[in-house]
mmJSON file of the N, C-alpha and C atoms, coordinates in Angstrom:
{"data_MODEL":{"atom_site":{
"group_PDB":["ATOM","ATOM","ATOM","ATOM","ATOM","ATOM","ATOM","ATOM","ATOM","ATOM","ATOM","ATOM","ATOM","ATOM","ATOM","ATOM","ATOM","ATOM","ATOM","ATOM","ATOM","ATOM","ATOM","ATOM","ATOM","ATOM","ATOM","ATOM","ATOM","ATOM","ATOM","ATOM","ATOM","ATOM","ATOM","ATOM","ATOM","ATOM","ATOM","ATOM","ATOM","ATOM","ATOM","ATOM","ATOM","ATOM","ATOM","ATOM","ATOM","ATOM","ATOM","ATOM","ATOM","ATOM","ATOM","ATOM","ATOM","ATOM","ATOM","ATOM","ATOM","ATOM","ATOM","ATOM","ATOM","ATOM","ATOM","ATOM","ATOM","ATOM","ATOM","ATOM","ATOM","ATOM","ATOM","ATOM","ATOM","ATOM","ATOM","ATOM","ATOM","ATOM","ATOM","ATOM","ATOM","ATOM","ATOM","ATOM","ATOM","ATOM","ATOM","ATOM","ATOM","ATOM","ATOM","ATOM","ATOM","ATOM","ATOM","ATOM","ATOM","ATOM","ATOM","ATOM","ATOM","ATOM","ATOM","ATOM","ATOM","ATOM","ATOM","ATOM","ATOM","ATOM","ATOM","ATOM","ATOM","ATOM","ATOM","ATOM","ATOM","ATOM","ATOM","ATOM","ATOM","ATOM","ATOM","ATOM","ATOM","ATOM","ATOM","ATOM","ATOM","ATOM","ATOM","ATOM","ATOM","ATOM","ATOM","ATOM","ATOM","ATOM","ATOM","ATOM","ATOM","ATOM","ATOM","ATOM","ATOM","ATOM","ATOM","ATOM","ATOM","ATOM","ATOM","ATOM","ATOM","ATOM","ATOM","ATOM","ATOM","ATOM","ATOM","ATOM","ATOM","ATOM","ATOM","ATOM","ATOM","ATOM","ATOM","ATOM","ATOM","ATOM","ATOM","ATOM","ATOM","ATOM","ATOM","ATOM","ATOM","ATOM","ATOM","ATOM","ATOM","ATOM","ATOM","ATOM","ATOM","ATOM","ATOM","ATOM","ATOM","ATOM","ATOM","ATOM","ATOM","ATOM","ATOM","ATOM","ATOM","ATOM","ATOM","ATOM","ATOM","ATOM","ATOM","ATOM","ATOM","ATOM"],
"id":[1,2,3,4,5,6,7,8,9,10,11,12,13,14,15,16,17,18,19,20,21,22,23,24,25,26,27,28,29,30,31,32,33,34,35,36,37,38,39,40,41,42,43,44,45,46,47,48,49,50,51,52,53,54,55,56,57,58,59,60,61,62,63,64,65,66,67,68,69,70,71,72,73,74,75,76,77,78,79,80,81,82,83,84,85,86,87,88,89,90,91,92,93,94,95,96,97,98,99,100,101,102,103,104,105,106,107,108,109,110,111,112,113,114,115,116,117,118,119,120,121,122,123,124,125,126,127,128,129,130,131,132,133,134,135,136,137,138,139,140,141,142,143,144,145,146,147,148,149,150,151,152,153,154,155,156,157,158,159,160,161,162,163,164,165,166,167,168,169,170,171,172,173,174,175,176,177,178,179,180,181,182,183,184,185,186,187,188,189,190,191,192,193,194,195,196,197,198,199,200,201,202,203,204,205,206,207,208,209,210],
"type_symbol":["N","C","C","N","C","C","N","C","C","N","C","C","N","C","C","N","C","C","N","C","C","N","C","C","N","C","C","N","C","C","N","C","C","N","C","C","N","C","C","N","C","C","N","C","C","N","C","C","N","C","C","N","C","C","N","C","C","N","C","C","N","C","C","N","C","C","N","C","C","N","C","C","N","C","C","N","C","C","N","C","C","N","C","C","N","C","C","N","C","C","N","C","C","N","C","C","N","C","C","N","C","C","N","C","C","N","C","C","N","C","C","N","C","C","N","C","C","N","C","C","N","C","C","N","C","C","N","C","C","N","C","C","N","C","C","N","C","C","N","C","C","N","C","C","N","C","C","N","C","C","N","C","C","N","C","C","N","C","C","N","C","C","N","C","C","N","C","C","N","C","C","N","C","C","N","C","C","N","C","C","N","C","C","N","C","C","N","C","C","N","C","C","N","C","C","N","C","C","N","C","C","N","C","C","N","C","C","N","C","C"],
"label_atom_id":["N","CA","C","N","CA","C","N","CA","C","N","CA","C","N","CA","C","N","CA","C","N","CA","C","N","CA","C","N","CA","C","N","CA","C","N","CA","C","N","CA","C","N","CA","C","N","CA","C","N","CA","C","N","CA","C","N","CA","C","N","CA","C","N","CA","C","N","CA","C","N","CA","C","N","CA","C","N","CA","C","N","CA","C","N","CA","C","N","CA","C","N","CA","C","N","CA","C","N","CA","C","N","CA","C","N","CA","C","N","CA","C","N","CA","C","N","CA","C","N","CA","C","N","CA","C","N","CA","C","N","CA","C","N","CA","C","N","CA","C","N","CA","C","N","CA","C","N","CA","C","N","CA","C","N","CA","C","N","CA","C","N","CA","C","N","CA","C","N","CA","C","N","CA","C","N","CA","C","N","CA","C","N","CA","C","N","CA","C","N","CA","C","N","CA","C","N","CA","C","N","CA","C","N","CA","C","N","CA","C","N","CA","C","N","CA","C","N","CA","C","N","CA","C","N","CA","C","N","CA","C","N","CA","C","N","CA","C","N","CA","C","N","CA","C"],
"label_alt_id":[null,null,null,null,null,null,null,null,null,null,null,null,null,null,null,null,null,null,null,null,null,null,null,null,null,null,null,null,null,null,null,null,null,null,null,null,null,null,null,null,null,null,null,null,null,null,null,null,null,null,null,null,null,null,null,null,null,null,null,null,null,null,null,null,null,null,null,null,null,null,null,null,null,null,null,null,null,null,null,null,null,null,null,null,null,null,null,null,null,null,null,null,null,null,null,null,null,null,null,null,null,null,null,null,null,null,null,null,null,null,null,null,null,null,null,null,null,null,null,null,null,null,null,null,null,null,null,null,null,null,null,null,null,null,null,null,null,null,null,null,null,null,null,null,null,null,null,null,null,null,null,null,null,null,null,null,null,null,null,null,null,null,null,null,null,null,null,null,null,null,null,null,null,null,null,null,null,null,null,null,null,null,null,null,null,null,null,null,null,null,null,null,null,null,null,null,null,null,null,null,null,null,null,null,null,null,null,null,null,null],
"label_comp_id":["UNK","UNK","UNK","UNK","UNK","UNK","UNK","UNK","UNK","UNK","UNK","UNK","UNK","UNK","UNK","UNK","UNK","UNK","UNK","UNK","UNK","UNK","UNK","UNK","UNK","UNK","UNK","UNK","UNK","UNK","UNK","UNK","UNK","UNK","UNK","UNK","UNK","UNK","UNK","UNK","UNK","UNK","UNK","UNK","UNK","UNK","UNK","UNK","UNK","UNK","UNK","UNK","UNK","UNK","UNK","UNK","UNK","UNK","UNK","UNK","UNK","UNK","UNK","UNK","UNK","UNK","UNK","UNK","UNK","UNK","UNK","UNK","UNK","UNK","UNK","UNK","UNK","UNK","UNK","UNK","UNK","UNK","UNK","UNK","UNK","UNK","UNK","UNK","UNK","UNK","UNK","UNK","UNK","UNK","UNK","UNK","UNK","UNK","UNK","UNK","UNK","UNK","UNK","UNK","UNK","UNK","UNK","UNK","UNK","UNK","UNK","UNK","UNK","UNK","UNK","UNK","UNK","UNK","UNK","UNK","UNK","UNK","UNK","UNK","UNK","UNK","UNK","UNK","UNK","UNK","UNK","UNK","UNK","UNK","UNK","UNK","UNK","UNK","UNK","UNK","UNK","UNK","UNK","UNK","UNK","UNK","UNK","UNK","UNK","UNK","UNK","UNK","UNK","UNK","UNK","UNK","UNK","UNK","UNK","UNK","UNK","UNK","UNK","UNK","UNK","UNK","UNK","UNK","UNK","UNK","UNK","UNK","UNK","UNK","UNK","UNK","UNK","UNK","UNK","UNK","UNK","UNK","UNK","UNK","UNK","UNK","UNK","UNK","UNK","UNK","UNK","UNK","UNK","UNK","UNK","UNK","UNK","UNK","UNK","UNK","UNK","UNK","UNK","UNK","UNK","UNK","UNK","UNK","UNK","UNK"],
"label_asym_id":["A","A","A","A","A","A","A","A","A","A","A","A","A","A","A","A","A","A","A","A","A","A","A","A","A","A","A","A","A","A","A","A","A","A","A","A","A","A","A","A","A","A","A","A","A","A","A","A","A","A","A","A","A","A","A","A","A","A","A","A","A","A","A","A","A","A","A","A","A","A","A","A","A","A","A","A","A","A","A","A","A","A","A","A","A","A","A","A","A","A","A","A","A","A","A","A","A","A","A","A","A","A","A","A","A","A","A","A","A","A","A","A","A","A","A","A","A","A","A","A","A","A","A","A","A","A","A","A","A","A","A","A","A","A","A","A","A","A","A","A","A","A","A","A","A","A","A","A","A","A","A","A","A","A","A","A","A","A","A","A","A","A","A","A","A","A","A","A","A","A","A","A","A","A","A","A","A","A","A","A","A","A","A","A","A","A","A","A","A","A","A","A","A","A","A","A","A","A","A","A","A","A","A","A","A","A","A","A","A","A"],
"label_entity_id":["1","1","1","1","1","1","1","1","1","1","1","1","1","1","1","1","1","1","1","1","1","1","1","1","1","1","1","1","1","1","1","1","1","1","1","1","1","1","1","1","1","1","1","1","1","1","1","1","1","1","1","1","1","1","1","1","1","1","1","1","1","1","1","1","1","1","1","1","1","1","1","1","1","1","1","1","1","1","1","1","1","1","1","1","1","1","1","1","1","1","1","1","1","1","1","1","1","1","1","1","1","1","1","1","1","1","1","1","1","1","1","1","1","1","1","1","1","1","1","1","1","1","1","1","1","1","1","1","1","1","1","1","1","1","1","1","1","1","1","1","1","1","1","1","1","1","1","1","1","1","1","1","1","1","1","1","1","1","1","1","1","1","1","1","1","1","1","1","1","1","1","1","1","1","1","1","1","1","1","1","1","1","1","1","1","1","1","1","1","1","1","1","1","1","1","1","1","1","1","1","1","1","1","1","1","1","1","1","1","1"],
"label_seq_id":[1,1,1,2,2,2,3,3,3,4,4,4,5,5,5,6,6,6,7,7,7,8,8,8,9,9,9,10,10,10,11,11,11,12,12,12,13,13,13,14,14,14,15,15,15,16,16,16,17,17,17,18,18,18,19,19,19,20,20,20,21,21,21,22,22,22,23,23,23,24,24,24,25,25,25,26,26,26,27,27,27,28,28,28,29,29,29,30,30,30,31,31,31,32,32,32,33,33,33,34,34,34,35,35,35,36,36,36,37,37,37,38,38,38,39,39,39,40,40,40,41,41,41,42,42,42,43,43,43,44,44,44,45,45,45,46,46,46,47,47,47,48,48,48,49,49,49,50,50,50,51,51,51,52,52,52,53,53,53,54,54,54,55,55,55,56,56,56,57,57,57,58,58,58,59,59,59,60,60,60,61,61,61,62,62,62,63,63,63,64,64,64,65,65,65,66,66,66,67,67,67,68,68,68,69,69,69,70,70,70],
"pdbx_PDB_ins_code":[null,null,null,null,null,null,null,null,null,null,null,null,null,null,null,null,null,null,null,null,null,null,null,null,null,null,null,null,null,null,null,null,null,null,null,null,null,null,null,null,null,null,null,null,null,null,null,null,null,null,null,null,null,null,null,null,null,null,null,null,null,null,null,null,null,null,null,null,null,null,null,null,null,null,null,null,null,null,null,null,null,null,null,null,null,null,null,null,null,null,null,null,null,null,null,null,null,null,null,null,null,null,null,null,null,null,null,null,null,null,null,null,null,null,null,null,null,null,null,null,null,null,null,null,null,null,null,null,null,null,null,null,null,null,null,null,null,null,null,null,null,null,null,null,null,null,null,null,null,null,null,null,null,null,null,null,null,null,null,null,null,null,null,null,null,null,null,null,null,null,null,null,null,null,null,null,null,null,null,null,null,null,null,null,null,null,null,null,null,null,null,null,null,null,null,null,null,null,null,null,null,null,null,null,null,null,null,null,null,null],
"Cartn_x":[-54.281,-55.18,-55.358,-53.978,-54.172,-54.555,-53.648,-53.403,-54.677,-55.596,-56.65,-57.595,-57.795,-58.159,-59.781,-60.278,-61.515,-61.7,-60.797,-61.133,-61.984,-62.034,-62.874,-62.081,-61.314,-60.426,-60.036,-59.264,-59.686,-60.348,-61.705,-62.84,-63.201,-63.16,-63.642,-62.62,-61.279,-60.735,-60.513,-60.717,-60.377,-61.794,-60.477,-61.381,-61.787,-61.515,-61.833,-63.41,-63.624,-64.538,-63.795,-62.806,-61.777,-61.711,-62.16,-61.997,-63.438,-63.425,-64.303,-65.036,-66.112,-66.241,-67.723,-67.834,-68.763,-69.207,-70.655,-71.524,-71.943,-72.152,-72.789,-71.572,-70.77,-69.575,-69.643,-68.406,-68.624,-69.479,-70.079,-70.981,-71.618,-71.942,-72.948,-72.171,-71.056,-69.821,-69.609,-69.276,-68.611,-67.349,-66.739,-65.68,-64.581,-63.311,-63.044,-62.472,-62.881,-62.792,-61.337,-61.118,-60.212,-60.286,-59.271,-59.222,-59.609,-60.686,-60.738,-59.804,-58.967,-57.939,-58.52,-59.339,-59.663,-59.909,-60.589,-61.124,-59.95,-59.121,-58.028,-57.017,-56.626,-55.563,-54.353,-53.859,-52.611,-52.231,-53.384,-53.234,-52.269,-52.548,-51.832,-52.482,-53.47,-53.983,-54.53,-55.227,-55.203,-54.08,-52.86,-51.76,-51.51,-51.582,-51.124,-51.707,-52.935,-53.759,-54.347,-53.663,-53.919,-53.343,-53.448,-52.664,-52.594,-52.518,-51.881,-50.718,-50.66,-50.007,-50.303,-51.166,-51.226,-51.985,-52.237,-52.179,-50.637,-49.877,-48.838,-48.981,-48.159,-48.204,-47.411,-47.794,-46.838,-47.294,-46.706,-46.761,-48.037,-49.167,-50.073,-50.142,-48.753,-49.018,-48.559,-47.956,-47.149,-48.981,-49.338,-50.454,-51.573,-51.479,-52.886,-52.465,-51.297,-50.21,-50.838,-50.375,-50.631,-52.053,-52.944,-54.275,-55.036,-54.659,-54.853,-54.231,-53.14,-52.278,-53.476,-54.078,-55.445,-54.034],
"Cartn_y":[54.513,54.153,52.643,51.492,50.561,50.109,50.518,50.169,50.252,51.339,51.934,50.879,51.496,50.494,50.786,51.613,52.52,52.793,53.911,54.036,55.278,56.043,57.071,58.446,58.715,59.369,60.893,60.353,61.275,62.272,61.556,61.988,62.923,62.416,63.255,64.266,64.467,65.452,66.434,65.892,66.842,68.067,69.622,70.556,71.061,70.298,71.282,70.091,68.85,67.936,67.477,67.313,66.543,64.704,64.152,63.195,62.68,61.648,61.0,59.975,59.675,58.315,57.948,56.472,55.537,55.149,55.636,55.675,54.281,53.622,52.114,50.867,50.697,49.671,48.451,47.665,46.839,46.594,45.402,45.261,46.833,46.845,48.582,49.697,49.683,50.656,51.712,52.825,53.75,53.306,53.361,53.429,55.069,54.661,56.127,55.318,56.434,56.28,57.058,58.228,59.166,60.54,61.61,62.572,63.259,64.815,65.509,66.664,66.008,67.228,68.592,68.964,70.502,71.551,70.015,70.799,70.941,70.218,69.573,71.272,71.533,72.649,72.441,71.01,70.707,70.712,70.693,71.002,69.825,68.81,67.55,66.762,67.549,66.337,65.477,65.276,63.591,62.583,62.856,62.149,62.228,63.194,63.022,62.328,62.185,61.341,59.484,59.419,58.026,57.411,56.161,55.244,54.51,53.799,53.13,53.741,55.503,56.064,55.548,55.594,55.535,56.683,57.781,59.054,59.767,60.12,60.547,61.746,62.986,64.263,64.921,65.003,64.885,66.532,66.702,67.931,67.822,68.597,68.535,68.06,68.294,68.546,67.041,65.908,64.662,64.073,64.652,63.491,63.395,64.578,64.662,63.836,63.832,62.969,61.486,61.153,59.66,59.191,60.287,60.023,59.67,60.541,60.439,59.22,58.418,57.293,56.075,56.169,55.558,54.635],
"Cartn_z":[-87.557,-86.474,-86.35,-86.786,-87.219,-85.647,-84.243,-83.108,-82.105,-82.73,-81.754,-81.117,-79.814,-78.783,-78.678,-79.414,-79.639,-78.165,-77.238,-76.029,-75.712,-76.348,-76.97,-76.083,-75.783,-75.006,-76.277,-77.12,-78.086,-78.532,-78.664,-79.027,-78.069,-76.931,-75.402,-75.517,-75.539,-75.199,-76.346,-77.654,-78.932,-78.559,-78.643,-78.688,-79.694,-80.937,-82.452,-83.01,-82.276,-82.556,-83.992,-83.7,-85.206,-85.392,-84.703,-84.588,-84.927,-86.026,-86.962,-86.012,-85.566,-85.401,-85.868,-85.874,-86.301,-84.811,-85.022,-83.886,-83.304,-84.213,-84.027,-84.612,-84.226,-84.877,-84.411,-83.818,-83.294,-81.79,-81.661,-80.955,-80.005,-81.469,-80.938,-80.521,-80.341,-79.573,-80.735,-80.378,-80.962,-81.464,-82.628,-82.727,-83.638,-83.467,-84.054,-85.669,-86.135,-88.037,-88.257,-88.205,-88.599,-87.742,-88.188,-88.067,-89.009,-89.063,-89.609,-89.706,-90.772,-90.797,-91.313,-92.164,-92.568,-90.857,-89.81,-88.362,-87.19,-88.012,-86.487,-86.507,-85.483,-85.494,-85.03,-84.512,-84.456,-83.124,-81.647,-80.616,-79.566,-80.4,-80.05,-78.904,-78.612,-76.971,-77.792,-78.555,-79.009,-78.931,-78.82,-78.788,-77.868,-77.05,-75.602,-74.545,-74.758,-74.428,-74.787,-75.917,-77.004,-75.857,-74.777,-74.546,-74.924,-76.463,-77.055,-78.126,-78.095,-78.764,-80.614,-80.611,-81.893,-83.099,-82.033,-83.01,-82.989,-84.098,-84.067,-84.829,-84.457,-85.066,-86.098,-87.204,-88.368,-89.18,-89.953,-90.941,-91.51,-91.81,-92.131,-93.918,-94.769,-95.982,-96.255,-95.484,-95.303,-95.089,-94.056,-93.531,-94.646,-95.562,-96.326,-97.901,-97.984,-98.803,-98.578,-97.129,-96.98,-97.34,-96.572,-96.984,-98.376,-99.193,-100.59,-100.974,-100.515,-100.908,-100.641,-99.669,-98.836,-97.851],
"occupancy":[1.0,1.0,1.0,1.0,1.0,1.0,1.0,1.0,1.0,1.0,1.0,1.0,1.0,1.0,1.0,1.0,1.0,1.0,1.0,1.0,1.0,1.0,1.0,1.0,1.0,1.0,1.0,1.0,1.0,1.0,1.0,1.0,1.0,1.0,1.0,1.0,1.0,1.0,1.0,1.0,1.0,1.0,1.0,1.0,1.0,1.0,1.0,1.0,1.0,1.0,1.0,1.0,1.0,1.0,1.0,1.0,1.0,1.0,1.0,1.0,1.0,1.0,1.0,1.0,1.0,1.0,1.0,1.0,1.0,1.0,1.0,1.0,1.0,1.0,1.0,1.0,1.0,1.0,1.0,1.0,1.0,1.0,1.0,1.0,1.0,1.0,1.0,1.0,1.0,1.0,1.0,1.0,1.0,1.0,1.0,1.0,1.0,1.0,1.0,1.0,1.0,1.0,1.0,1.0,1.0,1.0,1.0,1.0,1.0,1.0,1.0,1.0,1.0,1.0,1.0,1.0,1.0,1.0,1.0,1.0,1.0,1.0,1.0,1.0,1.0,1.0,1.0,1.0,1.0,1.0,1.0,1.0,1.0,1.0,1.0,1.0,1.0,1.0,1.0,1.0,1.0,1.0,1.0,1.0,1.0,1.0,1.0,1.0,1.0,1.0,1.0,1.0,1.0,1.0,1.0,1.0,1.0,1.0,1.0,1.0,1.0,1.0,1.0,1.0,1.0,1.0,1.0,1.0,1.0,1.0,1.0,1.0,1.0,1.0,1.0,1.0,1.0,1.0,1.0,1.0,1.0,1.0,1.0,1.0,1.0,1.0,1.0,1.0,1.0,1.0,1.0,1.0,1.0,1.0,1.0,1.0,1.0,1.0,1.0,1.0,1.0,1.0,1.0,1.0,1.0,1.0,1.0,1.0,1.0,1.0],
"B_iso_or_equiv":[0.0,0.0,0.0,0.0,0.0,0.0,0.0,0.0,0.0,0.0,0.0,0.0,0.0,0.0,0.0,0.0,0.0,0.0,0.0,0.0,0.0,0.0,0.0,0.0,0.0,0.0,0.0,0.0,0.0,0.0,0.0,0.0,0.0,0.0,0.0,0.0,0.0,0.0,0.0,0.0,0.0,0.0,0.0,0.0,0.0,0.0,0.0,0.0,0.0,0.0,0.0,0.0,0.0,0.0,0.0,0.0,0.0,0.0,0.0,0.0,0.0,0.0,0.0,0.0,0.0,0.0,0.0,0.0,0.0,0.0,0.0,0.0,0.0,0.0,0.0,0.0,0.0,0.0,0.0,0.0,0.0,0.0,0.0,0.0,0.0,0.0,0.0,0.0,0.0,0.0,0.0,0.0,0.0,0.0,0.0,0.0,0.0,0.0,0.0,0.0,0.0,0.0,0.0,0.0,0.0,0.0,0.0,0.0,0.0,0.0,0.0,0.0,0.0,0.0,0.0,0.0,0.0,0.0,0.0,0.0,0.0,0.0,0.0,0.0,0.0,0.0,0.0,0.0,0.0,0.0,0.0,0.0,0.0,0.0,0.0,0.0,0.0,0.0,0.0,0.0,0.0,0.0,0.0,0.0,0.0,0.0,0.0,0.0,0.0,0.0,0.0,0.0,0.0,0.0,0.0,0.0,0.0,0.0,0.0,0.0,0.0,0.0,0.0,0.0,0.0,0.0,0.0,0.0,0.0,0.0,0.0,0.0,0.0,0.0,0.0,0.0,0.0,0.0,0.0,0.0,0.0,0.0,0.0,0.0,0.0,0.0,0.0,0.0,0.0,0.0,0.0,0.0,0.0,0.0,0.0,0.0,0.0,0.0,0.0,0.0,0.0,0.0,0.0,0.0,0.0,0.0,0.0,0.0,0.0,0.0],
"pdbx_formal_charge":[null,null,null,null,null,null,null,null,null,null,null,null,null,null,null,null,null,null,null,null,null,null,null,null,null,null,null,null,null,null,null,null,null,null,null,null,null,null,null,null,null,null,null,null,null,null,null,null,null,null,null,null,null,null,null,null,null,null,null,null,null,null,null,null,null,null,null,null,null,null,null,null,null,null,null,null,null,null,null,null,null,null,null,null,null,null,null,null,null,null,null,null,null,null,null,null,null,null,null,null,null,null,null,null,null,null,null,null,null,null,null,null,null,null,null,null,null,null,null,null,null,null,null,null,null,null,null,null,null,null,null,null,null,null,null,null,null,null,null,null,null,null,null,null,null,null,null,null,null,null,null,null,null,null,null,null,null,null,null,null,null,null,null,null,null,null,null,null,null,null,null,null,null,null,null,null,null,null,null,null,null,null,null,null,null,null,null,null,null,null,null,null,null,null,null,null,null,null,null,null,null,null,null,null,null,null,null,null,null,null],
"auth_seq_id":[1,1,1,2,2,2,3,3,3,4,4,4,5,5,5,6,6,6,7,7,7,8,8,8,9,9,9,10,10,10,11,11,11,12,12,12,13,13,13,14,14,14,15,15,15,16,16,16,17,17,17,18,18,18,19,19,19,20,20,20,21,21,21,22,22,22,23,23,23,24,24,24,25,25,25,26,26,26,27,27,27,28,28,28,29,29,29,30,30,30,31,31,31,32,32,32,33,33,33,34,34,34,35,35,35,36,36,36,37,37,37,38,38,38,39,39,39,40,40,40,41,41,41,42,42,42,43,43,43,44,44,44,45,45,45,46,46,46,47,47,47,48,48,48,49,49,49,50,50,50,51,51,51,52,52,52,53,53,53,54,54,54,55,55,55,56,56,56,57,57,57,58,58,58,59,59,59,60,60,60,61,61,61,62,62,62,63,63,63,64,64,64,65,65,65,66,66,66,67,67,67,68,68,68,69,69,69,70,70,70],
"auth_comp_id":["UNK","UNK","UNK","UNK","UNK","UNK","UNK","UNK","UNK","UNK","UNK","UNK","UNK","UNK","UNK","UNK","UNK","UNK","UNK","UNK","UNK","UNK","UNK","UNK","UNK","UNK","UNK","UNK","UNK","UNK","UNK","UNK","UNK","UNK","UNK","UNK","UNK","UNK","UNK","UNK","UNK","UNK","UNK","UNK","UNK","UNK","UNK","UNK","UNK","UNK","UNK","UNK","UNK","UNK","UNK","UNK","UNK","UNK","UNK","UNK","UNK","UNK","UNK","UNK","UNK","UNK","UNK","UNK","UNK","UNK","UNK","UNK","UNK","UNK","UNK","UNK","UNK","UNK","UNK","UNK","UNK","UNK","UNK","UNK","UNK","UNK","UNK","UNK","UNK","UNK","UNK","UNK","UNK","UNK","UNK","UNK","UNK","UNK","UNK","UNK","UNK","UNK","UNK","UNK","UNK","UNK","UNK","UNK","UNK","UNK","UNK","UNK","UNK","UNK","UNK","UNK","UNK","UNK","UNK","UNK","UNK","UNK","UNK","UNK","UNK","UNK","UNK","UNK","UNK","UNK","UNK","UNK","UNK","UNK","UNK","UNK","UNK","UNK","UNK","UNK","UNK","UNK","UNK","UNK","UNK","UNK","UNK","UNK","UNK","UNK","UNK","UNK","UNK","UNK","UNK","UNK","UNK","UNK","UNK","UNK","UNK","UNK","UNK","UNK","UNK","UNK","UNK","UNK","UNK","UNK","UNK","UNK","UNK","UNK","UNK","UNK","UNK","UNK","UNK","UNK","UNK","UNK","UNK","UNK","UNK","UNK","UNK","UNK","UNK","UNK","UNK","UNK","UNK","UNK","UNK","UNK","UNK","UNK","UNK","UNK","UNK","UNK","UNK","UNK","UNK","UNK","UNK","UNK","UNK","UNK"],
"auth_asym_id":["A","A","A","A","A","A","A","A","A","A","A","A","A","A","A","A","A","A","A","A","A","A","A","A","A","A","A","A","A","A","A","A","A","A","A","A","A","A","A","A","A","A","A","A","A","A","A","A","A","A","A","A","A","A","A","A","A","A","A","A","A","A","A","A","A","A","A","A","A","A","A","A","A","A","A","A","A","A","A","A","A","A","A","A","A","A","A","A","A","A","A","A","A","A","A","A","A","A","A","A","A","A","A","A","A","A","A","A","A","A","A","A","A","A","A","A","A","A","A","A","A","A","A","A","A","A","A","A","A","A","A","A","A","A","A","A","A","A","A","A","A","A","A","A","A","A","A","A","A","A","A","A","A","A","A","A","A","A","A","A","A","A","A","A","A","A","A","A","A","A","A","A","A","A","A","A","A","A","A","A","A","A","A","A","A","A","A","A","A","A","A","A","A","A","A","A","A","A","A","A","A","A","A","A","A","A","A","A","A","A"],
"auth_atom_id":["N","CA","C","N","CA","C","N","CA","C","N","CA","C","N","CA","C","N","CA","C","N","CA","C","N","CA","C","N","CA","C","N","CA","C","N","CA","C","N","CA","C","N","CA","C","N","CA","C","N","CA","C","N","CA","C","N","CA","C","N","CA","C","N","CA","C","N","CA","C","N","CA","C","N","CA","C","N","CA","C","N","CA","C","N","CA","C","N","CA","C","N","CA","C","N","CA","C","N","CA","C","N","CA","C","N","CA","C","N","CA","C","N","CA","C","N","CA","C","N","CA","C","N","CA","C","N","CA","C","N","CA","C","N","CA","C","N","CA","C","N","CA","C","N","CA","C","N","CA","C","N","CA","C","N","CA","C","N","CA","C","N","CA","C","N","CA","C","N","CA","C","N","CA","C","N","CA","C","N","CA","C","N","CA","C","N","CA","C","N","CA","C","N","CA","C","N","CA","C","N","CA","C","N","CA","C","N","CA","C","N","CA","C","N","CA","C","N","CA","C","N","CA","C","N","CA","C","N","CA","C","N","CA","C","N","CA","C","N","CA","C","N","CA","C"],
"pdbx_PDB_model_num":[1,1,1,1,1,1,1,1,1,1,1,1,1,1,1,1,1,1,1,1,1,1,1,1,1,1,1,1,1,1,1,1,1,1,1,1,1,1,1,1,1,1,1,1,1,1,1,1,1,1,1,1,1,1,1,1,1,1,1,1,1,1,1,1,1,1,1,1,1,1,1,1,1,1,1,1,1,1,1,1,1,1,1,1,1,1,1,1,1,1,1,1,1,1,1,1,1,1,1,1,1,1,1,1,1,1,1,1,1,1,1,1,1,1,1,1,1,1,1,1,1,1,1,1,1,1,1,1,1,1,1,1,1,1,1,1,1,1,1,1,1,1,1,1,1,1,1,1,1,1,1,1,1,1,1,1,1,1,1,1,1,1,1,1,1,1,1,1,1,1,1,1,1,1,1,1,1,1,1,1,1,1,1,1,1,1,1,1,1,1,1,1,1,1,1,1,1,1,1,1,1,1,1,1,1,1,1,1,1,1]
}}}
């Protein structure tokens, strides 16, 4: 989420409410933190929707890999 534009597009369209965010961030704005992977089901409109493309859709057992890597 190095790219994210905090457009909140995501957030608005994820139907599982998978998408993490920090309510109060920069200058008071919402921003997005992460994905909740245990909630996410793999529907992909977060990506289809990212216009900066910077959610990408990967194997669930790869992404929880990276995560733990931090």
């Amino acid at each position: 989420l190095q790219k994210c534009i905090h457009c909140m597009l995501c957030y608005l369209y994820c139907p599982d409410d998978s998408i993490c965010i920090k309510k109060d961030g920069k200058d008071g704005k919402p921003e997005i933190t992460g994905i909740d992977l245990e909630h996410c089901k793999g529907c992909s409109i977060c990506s289809q929707v990212c216009p900066v493309k910077c959610i990408t859709m990967e194997k669930e057992e790869d992404a929880q890999k990276k995560e733990l890597k931090g």
